[in-house]
Coordinates of C-alpha atoms and ligand atoms in Angstrom, one line a residue:
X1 CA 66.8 -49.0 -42.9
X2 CA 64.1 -47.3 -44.9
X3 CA 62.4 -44.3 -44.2
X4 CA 58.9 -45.5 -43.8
X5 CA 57.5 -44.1 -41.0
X6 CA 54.0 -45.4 -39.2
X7 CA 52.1 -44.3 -36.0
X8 CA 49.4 -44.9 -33.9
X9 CA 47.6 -41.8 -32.3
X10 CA 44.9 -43.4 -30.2
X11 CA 42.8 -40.9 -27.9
X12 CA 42.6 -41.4 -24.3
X13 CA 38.2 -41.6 -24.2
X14 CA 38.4 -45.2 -23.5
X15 CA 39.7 -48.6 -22.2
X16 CA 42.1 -49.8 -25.0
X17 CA 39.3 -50.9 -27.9
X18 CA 40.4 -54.3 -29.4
X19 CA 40.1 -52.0 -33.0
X20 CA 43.0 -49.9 -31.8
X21 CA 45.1 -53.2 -31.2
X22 CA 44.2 -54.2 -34.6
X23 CA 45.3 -50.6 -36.2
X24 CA 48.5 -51.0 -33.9
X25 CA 49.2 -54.7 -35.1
X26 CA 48.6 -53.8 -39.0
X27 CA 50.9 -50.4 -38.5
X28 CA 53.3 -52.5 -36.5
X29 CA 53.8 -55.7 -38.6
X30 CA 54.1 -52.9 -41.5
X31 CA 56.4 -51.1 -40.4
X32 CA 58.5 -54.2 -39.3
X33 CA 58.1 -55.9 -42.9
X34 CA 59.6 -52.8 -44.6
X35 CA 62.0 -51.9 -42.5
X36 CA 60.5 -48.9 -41.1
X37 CA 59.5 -47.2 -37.7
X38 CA 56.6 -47.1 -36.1
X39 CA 55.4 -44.0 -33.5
X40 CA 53.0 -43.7 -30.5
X41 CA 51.7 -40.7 -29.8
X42 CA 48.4 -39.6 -28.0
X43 CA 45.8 -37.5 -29.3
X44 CA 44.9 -35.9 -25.7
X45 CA 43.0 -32.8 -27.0
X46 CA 39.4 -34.2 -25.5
X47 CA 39.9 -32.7 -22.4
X48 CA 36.1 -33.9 -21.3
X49 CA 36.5 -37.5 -22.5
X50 CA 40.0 -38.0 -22.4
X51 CA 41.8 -39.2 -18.7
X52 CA 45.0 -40.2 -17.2
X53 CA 43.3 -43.5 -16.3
X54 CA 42.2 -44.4 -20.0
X55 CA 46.0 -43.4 -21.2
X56 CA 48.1 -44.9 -19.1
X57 CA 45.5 -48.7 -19.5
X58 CA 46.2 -47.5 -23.5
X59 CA 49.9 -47.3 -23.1
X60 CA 50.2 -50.7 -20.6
X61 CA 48.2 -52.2 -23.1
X62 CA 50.3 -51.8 -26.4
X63 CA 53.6 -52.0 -24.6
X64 CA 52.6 -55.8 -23.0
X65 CA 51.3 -56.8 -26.4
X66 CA 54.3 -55.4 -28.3
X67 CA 52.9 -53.1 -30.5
X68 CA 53.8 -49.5 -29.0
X69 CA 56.6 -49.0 -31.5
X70 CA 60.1 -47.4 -31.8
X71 CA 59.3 -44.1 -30.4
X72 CA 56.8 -41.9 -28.5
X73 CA 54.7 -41.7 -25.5
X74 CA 55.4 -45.0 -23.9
X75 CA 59.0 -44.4 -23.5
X76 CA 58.8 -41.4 -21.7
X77 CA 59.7 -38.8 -24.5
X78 CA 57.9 -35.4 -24.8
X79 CA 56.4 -34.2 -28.0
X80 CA 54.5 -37.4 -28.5
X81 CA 51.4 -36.0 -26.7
X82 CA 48.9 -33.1 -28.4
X83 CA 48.4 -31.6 -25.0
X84 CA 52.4 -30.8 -25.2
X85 CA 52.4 -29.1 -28.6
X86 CA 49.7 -26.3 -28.5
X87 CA 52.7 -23.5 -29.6
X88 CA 53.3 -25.7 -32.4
X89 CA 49.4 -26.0 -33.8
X90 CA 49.1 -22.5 -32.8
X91 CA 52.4 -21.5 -35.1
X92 CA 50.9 -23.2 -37.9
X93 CA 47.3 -22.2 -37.3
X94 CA 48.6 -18.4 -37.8
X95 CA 50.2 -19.4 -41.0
X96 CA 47.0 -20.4 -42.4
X97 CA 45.6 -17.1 -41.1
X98 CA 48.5 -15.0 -42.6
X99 CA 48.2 -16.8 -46.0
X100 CA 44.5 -16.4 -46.0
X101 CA 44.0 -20.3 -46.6
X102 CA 42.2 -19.2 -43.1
X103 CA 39.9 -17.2 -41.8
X104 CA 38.5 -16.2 -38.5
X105 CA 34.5 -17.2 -38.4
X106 CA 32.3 -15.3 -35.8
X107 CA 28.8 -16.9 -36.6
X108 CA 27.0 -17.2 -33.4
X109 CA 25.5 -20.9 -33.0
X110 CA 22.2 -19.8 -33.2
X111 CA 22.7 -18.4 -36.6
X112 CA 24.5 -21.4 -37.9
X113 CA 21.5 -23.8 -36.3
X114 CA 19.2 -21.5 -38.4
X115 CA 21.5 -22.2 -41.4
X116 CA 21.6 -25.7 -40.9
X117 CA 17.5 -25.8 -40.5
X118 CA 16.6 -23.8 -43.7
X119 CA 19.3 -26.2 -45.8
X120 CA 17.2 -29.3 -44.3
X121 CA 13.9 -27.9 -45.0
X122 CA 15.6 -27.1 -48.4
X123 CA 17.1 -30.7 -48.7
X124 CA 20.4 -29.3 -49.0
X125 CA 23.4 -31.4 -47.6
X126 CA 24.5 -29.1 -44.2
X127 CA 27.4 -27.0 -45.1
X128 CA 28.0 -23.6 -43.9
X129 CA 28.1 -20.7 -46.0
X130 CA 30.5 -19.1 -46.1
X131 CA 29.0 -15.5 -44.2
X132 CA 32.7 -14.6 -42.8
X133 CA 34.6 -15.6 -45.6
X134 CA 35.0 -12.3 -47.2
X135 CA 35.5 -10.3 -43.9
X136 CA 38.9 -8.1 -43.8
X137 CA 41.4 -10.2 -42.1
X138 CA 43.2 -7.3 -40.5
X139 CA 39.5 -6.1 -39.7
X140 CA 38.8 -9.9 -38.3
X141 CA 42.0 -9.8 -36.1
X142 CA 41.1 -6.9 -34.3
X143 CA 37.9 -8.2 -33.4
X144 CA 39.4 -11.2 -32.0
X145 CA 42.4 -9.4 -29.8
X146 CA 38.9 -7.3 -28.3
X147 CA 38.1 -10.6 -27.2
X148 CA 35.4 -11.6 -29.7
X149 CA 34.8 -15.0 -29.7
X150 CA 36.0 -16.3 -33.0
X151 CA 36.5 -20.1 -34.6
X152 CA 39.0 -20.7 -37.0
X153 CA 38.1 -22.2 -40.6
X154 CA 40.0 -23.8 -43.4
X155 CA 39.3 -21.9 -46.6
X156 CA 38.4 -24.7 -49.1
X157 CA 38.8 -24.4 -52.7
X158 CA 35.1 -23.6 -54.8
X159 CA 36.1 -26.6 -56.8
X160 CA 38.5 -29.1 -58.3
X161 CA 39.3 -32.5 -57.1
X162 CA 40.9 -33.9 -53.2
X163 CA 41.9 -37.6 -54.5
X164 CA 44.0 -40.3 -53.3
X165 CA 45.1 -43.4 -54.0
X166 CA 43.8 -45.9 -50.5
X167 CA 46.4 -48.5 -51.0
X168 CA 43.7 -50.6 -49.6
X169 CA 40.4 -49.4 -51.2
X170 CA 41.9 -48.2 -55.0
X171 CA 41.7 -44.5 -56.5
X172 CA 39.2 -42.4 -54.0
X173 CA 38.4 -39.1 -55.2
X174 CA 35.9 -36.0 -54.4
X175 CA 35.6 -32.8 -55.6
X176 CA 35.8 -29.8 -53.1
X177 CA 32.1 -28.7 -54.0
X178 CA 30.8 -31.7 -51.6
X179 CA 33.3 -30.1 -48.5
X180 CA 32.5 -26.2 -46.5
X181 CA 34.9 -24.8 -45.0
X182 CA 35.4 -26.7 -42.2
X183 CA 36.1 -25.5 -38.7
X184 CA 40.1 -26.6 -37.6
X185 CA 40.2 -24.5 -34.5
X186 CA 37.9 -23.3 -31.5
X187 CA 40.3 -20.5 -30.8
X188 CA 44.3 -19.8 -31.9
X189 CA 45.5 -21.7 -28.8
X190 CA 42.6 -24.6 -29.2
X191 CA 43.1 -26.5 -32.4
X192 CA 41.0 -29.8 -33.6
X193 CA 41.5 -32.8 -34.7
X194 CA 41.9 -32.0 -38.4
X195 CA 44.7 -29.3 -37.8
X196 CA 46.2 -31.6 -35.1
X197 CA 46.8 -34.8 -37.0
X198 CA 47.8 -32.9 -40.3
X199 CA 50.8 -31.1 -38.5
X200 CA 51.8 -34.4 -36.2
X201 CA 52.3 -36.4 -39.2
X202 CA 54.2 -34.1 -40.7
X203 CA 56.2 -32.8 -38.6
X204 CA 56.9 -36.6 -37.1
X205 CA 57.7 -37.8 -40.8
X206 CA 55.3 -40.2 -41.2
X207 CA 55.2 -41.6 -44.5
X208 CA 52.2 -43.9 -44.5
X209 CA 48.6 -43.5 -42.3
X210 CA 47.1 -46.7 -41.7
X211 CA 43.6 -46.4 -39.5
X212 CA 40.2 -47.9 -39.5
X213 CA 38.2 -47.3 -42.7
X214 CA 35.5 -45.2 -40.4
X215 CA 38.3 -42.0 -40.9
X216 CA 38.0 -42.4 -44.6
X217 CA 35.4 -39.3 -44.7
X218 CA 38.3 -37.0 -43.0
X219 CA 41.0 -38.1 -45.8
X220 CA 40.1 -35.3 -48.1
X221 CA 40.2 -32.7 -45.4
X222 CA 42.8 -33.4 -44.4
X223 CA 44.8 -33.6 -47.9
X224 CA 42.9 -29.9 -48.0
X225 CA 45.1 -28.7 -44.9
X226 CA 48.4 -30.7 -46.3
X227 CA 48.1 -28.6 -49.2
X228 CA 47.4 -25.6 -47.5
X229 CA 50.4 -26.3 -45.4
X230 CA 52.5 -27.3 -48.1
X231 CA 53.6 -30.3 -46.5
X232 CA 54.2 -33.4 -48.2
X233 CA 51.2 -35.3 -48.5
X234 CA 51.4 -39.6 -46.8
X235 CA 50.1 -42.3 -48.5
X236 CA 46.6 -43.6 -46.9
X237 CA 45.4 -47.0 -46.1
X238 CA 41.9 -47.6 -44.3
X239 CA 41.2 -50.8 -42.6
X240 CA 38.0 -52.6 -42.6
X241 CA 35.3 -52.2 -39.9
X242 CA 35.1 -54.8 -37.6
X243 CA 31.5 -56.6 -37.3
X244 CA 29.8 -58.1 -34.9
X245 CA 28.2 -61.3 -36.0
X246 CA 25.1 -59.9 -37.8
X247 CA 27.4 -57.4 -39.1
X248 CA 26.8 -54.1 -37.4
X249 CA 29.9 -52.4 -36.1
X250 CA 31.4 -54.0 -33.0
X251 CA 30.1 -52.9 -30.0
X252 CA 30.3 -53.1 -26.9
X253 CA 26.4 -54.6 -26.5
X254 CA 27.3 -57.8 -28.5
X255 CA 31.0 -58.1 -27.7
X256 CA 33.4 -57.0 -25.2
X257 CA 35.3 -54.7 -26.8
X258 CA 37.7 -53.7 -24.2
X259 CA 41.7 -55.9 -24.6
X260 CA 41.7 -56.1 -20.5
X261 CA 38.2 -58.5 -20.8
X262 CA 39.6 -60.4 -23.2
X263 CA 43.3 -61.0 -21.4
X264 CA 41.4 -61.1 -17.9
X265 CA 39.4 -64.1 -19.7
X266 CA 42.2 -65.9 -20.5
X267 CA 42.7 -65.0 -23.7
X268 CA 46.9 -65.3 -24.4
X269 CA 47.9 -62.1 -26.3
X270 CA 49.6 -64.1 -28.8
X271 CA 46.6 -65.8 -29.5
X272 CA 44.7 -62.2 -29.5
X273 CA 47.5 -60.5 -31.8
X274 CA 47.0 -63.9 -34.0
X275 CA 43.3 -63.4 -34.2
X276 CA 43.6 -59.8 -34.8
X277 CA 46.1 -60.2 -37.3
X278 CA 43.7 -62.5 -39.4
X279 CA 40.8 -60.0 -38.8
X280 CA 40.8 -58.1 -42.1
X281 CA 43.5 -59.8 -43.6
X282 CA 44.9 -63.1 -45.2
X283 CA 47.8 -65.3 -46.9
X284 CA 46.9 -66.5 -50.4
X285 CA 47.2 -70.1 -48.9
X286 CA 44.4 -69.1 -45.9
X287 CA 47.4 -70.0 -43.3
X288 CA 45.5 -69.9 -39.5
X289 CA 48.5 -70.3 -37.1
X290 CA 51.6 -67.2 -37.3
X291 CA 54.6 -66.8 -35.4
X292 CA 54.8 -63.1 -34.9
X293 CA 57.6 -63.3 -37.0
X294 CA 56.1 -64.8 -39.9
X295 CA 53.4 -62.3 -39.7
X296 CA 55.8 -59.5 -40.3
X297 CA 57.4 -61.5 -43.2
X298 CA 54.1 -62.3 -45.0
X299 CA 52.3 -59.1 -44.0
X300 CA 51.6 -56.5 -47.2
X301 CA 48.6 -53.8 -47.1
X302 CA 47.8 -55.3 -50.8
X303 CA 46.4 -58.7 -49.2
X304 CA 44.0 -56.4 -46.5
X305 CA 40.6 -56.6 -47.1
X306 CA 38.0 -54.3 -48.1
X307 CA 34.8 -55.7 -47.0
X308 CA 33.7 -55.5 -43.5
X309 CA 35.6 -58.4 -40.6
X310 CA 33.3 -60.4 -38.8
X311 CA 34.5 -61.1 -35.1
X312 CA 34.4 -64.9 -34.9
X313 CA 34.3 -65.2 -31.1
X314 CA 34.2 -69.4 -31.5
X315 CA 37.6 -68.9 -33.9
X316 CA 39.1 -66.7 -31.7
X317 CA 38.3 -69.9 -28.5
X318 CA 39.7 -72.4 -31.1
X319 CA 43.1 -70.2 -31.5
X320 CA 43.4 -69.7 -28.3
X321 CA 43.0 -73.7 -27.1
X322 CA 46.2 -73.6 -29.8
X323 CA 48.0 -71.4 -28.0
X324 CA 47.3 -73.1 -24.7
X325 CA 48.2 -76.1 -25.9
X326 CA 51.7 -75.0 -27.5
X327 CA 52.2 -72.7 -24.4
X328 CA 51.9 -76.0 -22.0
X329 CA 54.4 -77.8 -24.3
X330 CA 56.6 -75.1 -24.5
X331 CA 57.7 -74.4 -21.1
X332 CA 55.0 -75.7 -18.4
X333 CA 56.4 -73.7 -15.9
X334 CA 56.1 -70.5 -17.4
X335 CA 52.6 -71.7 -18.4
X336 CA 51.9 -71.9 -14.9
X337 CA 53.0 -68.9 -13.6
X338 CA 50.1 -67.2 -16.0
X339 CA 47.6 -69.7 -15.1
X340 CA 48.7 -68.6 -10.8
X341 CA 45.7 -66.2 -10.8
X342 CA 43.0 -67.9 -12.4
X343 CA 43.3 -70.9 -10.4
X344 CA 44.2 -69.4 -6.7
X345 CA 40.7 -70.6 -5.2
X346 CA 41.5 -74.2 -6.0
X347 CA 42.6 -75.9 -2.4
X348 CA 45.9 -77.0 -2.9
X349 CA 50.2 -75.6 -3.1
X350 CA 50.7 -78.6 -4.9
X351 CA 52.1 -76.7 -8.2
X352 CA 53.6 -80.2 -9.5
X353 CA 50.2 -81.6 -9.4
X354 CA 48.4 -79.0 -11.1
X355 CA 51.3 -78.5 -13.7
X356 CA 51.3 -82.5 -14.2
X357 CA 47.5 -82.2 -15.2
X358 CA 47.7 -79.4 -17.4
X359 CA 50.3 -81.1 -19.3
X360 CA 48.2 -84.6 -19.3
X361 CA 46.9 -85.2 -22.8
X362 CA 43.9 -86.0 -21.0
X363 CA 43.2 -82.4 -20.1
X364 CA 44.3 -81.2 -23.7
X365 CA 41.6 -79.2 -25.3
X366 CA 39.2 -79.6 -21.8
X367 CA 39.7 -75.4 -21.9
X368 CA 39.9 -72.5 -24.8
X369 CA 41.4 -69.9 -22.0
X370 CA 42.7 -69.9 -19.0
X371 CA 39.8 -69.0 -16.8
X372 CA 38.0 -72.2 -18.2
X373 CA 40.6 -74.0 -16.4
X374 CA 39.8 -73.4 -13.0
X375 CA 36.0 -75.0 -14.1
X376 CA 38.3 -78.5 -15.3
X377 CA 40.3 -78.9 -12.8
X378 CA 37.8 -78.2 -9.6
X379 CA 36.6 -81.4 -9.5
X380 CA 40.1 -83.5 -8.7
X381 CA 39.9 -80.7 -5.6
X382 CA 36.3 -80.3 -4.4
X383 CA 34.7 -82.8 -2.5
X384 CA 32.4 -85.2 -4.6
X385 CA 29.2 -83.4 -5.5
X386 CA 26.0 -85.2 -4.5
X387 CA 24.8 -87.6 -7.5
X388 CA 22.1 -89.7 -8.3
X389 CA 21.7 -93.6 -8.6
X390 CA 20.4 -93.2 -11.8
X391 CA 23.5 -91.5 -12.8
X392 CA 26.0 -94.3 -11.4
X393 CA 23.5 -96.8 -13.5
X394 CA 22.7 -94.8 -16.7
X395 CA 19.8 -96.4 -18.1
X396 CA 21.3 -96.9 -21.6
X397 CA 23.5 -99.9 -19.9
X398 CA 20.9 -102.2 -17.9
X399 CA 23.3 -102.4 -14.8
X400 CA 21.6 -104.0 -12.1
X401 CA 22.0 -102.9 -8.5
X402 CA 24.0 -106.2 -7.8
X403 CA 26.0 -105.5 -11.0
X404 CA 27.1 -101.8 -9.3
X405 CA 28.2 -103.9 -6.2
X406 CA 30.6 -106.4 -8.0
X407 CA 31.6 -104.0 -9.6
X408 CA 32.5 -101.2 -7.1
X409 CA 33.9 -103.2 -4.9
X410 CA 36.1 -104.7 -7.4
X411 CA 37.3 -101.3 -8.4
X412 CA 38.2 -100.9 -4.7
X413 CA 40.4 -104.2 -4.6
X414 CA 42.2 -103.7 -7.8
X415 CA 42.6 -99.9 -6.7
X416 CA 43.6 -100.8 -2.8
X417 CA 46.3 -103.3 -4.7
X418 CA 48.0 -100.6 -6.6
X419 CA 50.4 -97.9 -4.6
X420 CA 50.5 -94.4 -6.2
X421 CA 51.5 -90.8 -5.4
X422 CA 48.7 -88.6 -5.6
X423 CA 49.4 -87.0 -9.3
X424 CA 52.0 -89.8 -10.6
X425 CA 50.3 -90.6 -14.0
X426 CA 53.2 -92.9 -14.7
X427 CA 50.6 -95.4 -13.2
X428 CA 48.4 -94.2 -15.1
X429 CA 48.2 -97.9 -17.4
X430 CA 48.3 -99.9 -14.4
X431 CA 45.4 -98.4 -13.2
X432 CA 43.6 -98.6 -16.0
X433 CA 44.4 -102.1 -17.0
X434 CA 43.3 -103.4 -13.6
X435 CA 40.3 -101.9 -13.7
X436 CA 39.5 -102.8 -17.5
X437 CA 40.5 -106.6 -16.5
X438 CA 37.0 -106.2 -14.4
X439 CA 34.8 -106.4 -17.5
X440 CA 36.4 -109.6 -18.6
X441 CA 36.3 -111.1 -14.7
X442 CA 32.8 -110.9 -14.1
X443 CA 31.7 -110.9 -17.8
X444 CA 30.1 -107.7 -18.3
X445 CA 30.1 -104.9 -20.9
X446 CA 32.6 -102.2 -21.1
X447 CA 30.4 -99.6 -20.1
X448 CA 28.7 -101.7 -17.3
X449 CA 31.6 -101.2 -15.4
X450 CA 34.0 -97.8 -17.0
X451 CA 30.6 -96.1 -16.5
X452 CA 29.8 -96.2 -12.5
X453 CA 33.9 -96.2 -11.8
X454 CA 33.9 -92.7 -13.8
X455 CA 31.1 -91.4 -11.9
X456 CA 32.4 -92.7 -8.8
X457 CA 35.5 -90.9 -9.2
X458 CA 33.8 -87.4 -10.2
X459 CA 30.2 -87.6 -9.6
X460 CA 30.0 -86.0 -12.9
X461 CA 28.3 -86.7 -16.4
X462 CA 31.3 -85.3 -18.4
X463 CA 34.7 -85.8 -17.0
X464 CA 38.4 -87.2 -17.8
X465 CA 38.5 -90.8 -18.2
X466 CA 38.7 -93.2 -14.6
X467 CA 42.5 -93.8 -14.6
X468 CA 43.0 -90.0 -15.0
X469 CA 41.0 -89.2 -12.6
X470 CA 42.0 -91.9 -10.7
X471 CA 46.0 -90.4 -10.7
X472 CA 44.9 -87.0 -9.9
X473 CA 42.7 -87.9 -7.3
X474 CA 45.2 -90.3 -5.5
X475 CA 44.3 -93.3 -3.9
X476 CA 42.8 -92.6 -0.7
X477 CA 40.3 -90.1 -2.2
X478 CA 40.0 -92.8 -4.8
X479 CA 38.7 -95.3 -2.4
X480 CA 36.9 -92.8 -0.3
X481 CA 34.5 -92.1 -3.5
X482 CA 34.5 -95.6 -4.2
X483 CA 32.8 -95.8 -1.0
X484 CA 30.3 -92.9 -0.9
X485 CA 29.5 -95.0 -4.7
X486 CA 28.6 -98.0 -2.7
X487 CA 26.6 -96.4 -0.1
X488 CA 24.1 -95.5 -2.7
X489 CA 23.6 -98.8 -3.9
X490 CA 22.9 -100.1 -0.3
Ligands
LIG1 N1 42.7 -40.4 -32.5 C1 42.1 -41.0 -33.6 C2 41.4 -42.2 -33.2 O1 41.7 -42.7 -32.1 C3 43.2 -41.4 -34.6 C4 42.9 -40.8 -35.9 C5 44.0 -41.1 -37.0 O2 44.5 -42.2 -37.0 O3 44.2 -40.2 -37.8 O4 40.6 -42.7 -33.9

């Protein structure tokens, strides 16, 4: 067992974002392929944009997709949310004050707009300047036990170098001139994110942060308050951005962006966790299709990518259809019991029907997730929607009106000669022979005849082929359509 130690510290403003799976995933399959742990903790400090509602769908999430890790908030243990551990930030917040690495700030906001206003009209970068730096601390503390309002800021050194090697992005390094001295605390007993995440990940051990390259900018800072702390200081590693298609960060205007879309779509979270995996990283031999085991084997930070990942929404269908397919090989009834609620308007208890046409190779690839499936299957279970003549005699055949007759009501002889159970596609060659032994008995062309059985049988342009739809239909309806066919011919 090694000591490497991971997390994921998602906050609870939102549904669970598709980048915090693919933070989770690269933390997880890390800490799996060395051995290590991984730890879930929440980062509820936001109490205006945080909720219950937005953690607990963040916790469900990452426990049903496997990624919430070997300790933390989903298993019930305490300590693993900020909210708990005010007394803790507040400890170390008042070590920074006592060293004097901190210092009490009591700039009203309207003199730090001003500030900010003269540096634009200056073209200075914002940065605040440092107006209670030199106050007395002991002088400072009284003023705040009086009840003066007072933020708390991180005394940042005039100069020398914050740098760090990004085990993803190479050597990053800036020099303290370009930081002020940031703010890490509204009050004692209100600490921000900076101060927060410093002390979690030390005091929980963890040995490596991975998160999405837009935290890069807080790195330094928070090296500043590692040092100021004297803890030991983690190795970093920033994950690309993930792009919509013309390259702009995801959001939620282009994409969904939410993991409960995607799985109430139909997307299987194997195929998601698949897709995700591949979204900002790669085996030297471009392998698509992973086992979640071989992801942990092959997965190393060295082989993440630097450059921005485009969500492929058409590669994450074609994946997905994969998964389906293996899924419906694997174990059809299990298959089917995930497919139960996309399908429930579809008029029928028959569950060895429906399971014996999702496993027909006819139906293979006909849908990329499981809401598509409802859409192929309707028709063997809908009545037969209203179609055209011309449809029944596509132009691109010459079939004559007489033609349609022969060869309808041949179709209904060599059908009404076969016996089948409804769904039986054991017959499924008897059918078809009979009904291909047409073209040669009245000497027409294939499509002459396979063409107005087809749409007989679905009154569609696009469908399964006759003799599958003929076995899923069963033989009455069969003959039934075969008539409402021959009715429009009259
Ligand atoms: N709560 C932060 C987020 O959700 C995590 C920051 C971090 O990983 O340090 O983006």
């Amino acid at each position: 067992m090694s000591n490497i130690r991971v997390r994921i510290p998602p906050s609870p403003t939102g549904l669970l974002h598709i980048g915090t799976v693919r933070t989770a995933l690269y933390n997880y399959l890390f800490a799996k392929h060395e051995g290590g742990k991984m730890i879930f903790r929440m980062e509820d400090t936001d109490k205006e944009r945080g909720t219950k509602e937005y953690e607990n769908d963040i916790i469900n999430g990452l426990v049903k997709l496997g990624l919430a890790g070997d300790e933390g908030v989903h298993l019930g243990q305490s300590g693993y949310r900020q909210s708990e551990r005010t007394d803790v930030y507040q400890k170390y917040l008042q070590k920074l004050l006592d060293e004097d690495k901190a210092y009490y700030c009591f700039c009203s906001k309207e003199r730090l707009d001003k500030m900010r206003e003269d540096q634009r009209a200056k073209k200075l970068p914002p940065r605040y300047d440092g107006c209670c730096k030199n106050l007395d601390p002991a002088k400072a503390k009284k003023k705040v036990e009086a009840g003066e309002k007072a933020v708390i800021r991180l005394r940042v050194p005039e100069d020398g170098d914050v740098g760090f090697r990004d085990l993803v992005r190479g050597e990053t390094c800036i020099n303290c001139k370009e930081l002020d001295d940031f703010v890490i605390a509204r009050a004692i007993n209100d600490p921000l994110y900076h101060l927060t995440v410093v002390v979690d990940d030390h005091d929980m051990k963890i040995t490596h942060v991975i998160r999405g390259e837009d935290h890069i900018s807080n790195t330094p800072k928070q090296i500043l308050i590692f040092r100021a702390l004297g803890f030991d200081i983690p190795e970093f590693a920033h994950l690309p951005l993930i792009l919509n298609e013309d390259k702009s960060k995801l959001s939620k205007r282009k994409n969904n962006v939410s993991m409960d879309d995607y799985l109430a779509d139909g997307y299987l979270p194997e195929a998601l966790l698949n897709f995700l995996a591949l979204l900002g990283w790669n085996t030297e031999d471009e392998q698509e299709i992973f086992s979640m085991d071989e992801l942990i084997e092959k997965f190393t930070l060295d082989r993440v990518h630097k450059g921005g990942a485009v969500f492929d929404i058409k590669k994450l269908d074609w994946m997905n259809c994969e998964y389906i397919k293996k899924a419906i090989n694997d174990d059809i009834d299990e298959f089917y019991e995930n497919v139960k609620p996309f399908i429930k308007d579809i008029p029928t208890d028959d569950e060895n029907l429906i399971k014996n046409i999702l496993k027909d190779p006819d139906f293979e690839g006909r849908f990329n997730k499981l809401s598509e499936i409802p859409v192929a299957l309707m028709p063997l279970f809908s009545p037969i929607p209203d179609y055209s003549l011309s449809l029944l005699a596509l132009e691109k055949f010459n079939i004559t009106t007489d033609m349609l007759k022969d060869v309808l009501t041949k179709a209904k002889e060599v059908l009404g000669a076969i016996d089948w159970e409804r769904g039986d596609s054991s017959k499924s060659q008897e059918i078809s022979d009979g009904l291909i032994a047409i073209v040669g008995e009245l000497g027409l062309k294939n499509g002459q005849v396979l063409w107005p059985i087809r749409v007989s049988l679905s009154g569609l342009e696009k469908s399964p082929n006759f003799a599958t739809l003929a076995v899923y239909l069963g033989k009455e309806e069969c003959l039934n359509r075969l008539d409402v066919a021959l009715e429009k011919v009259k």
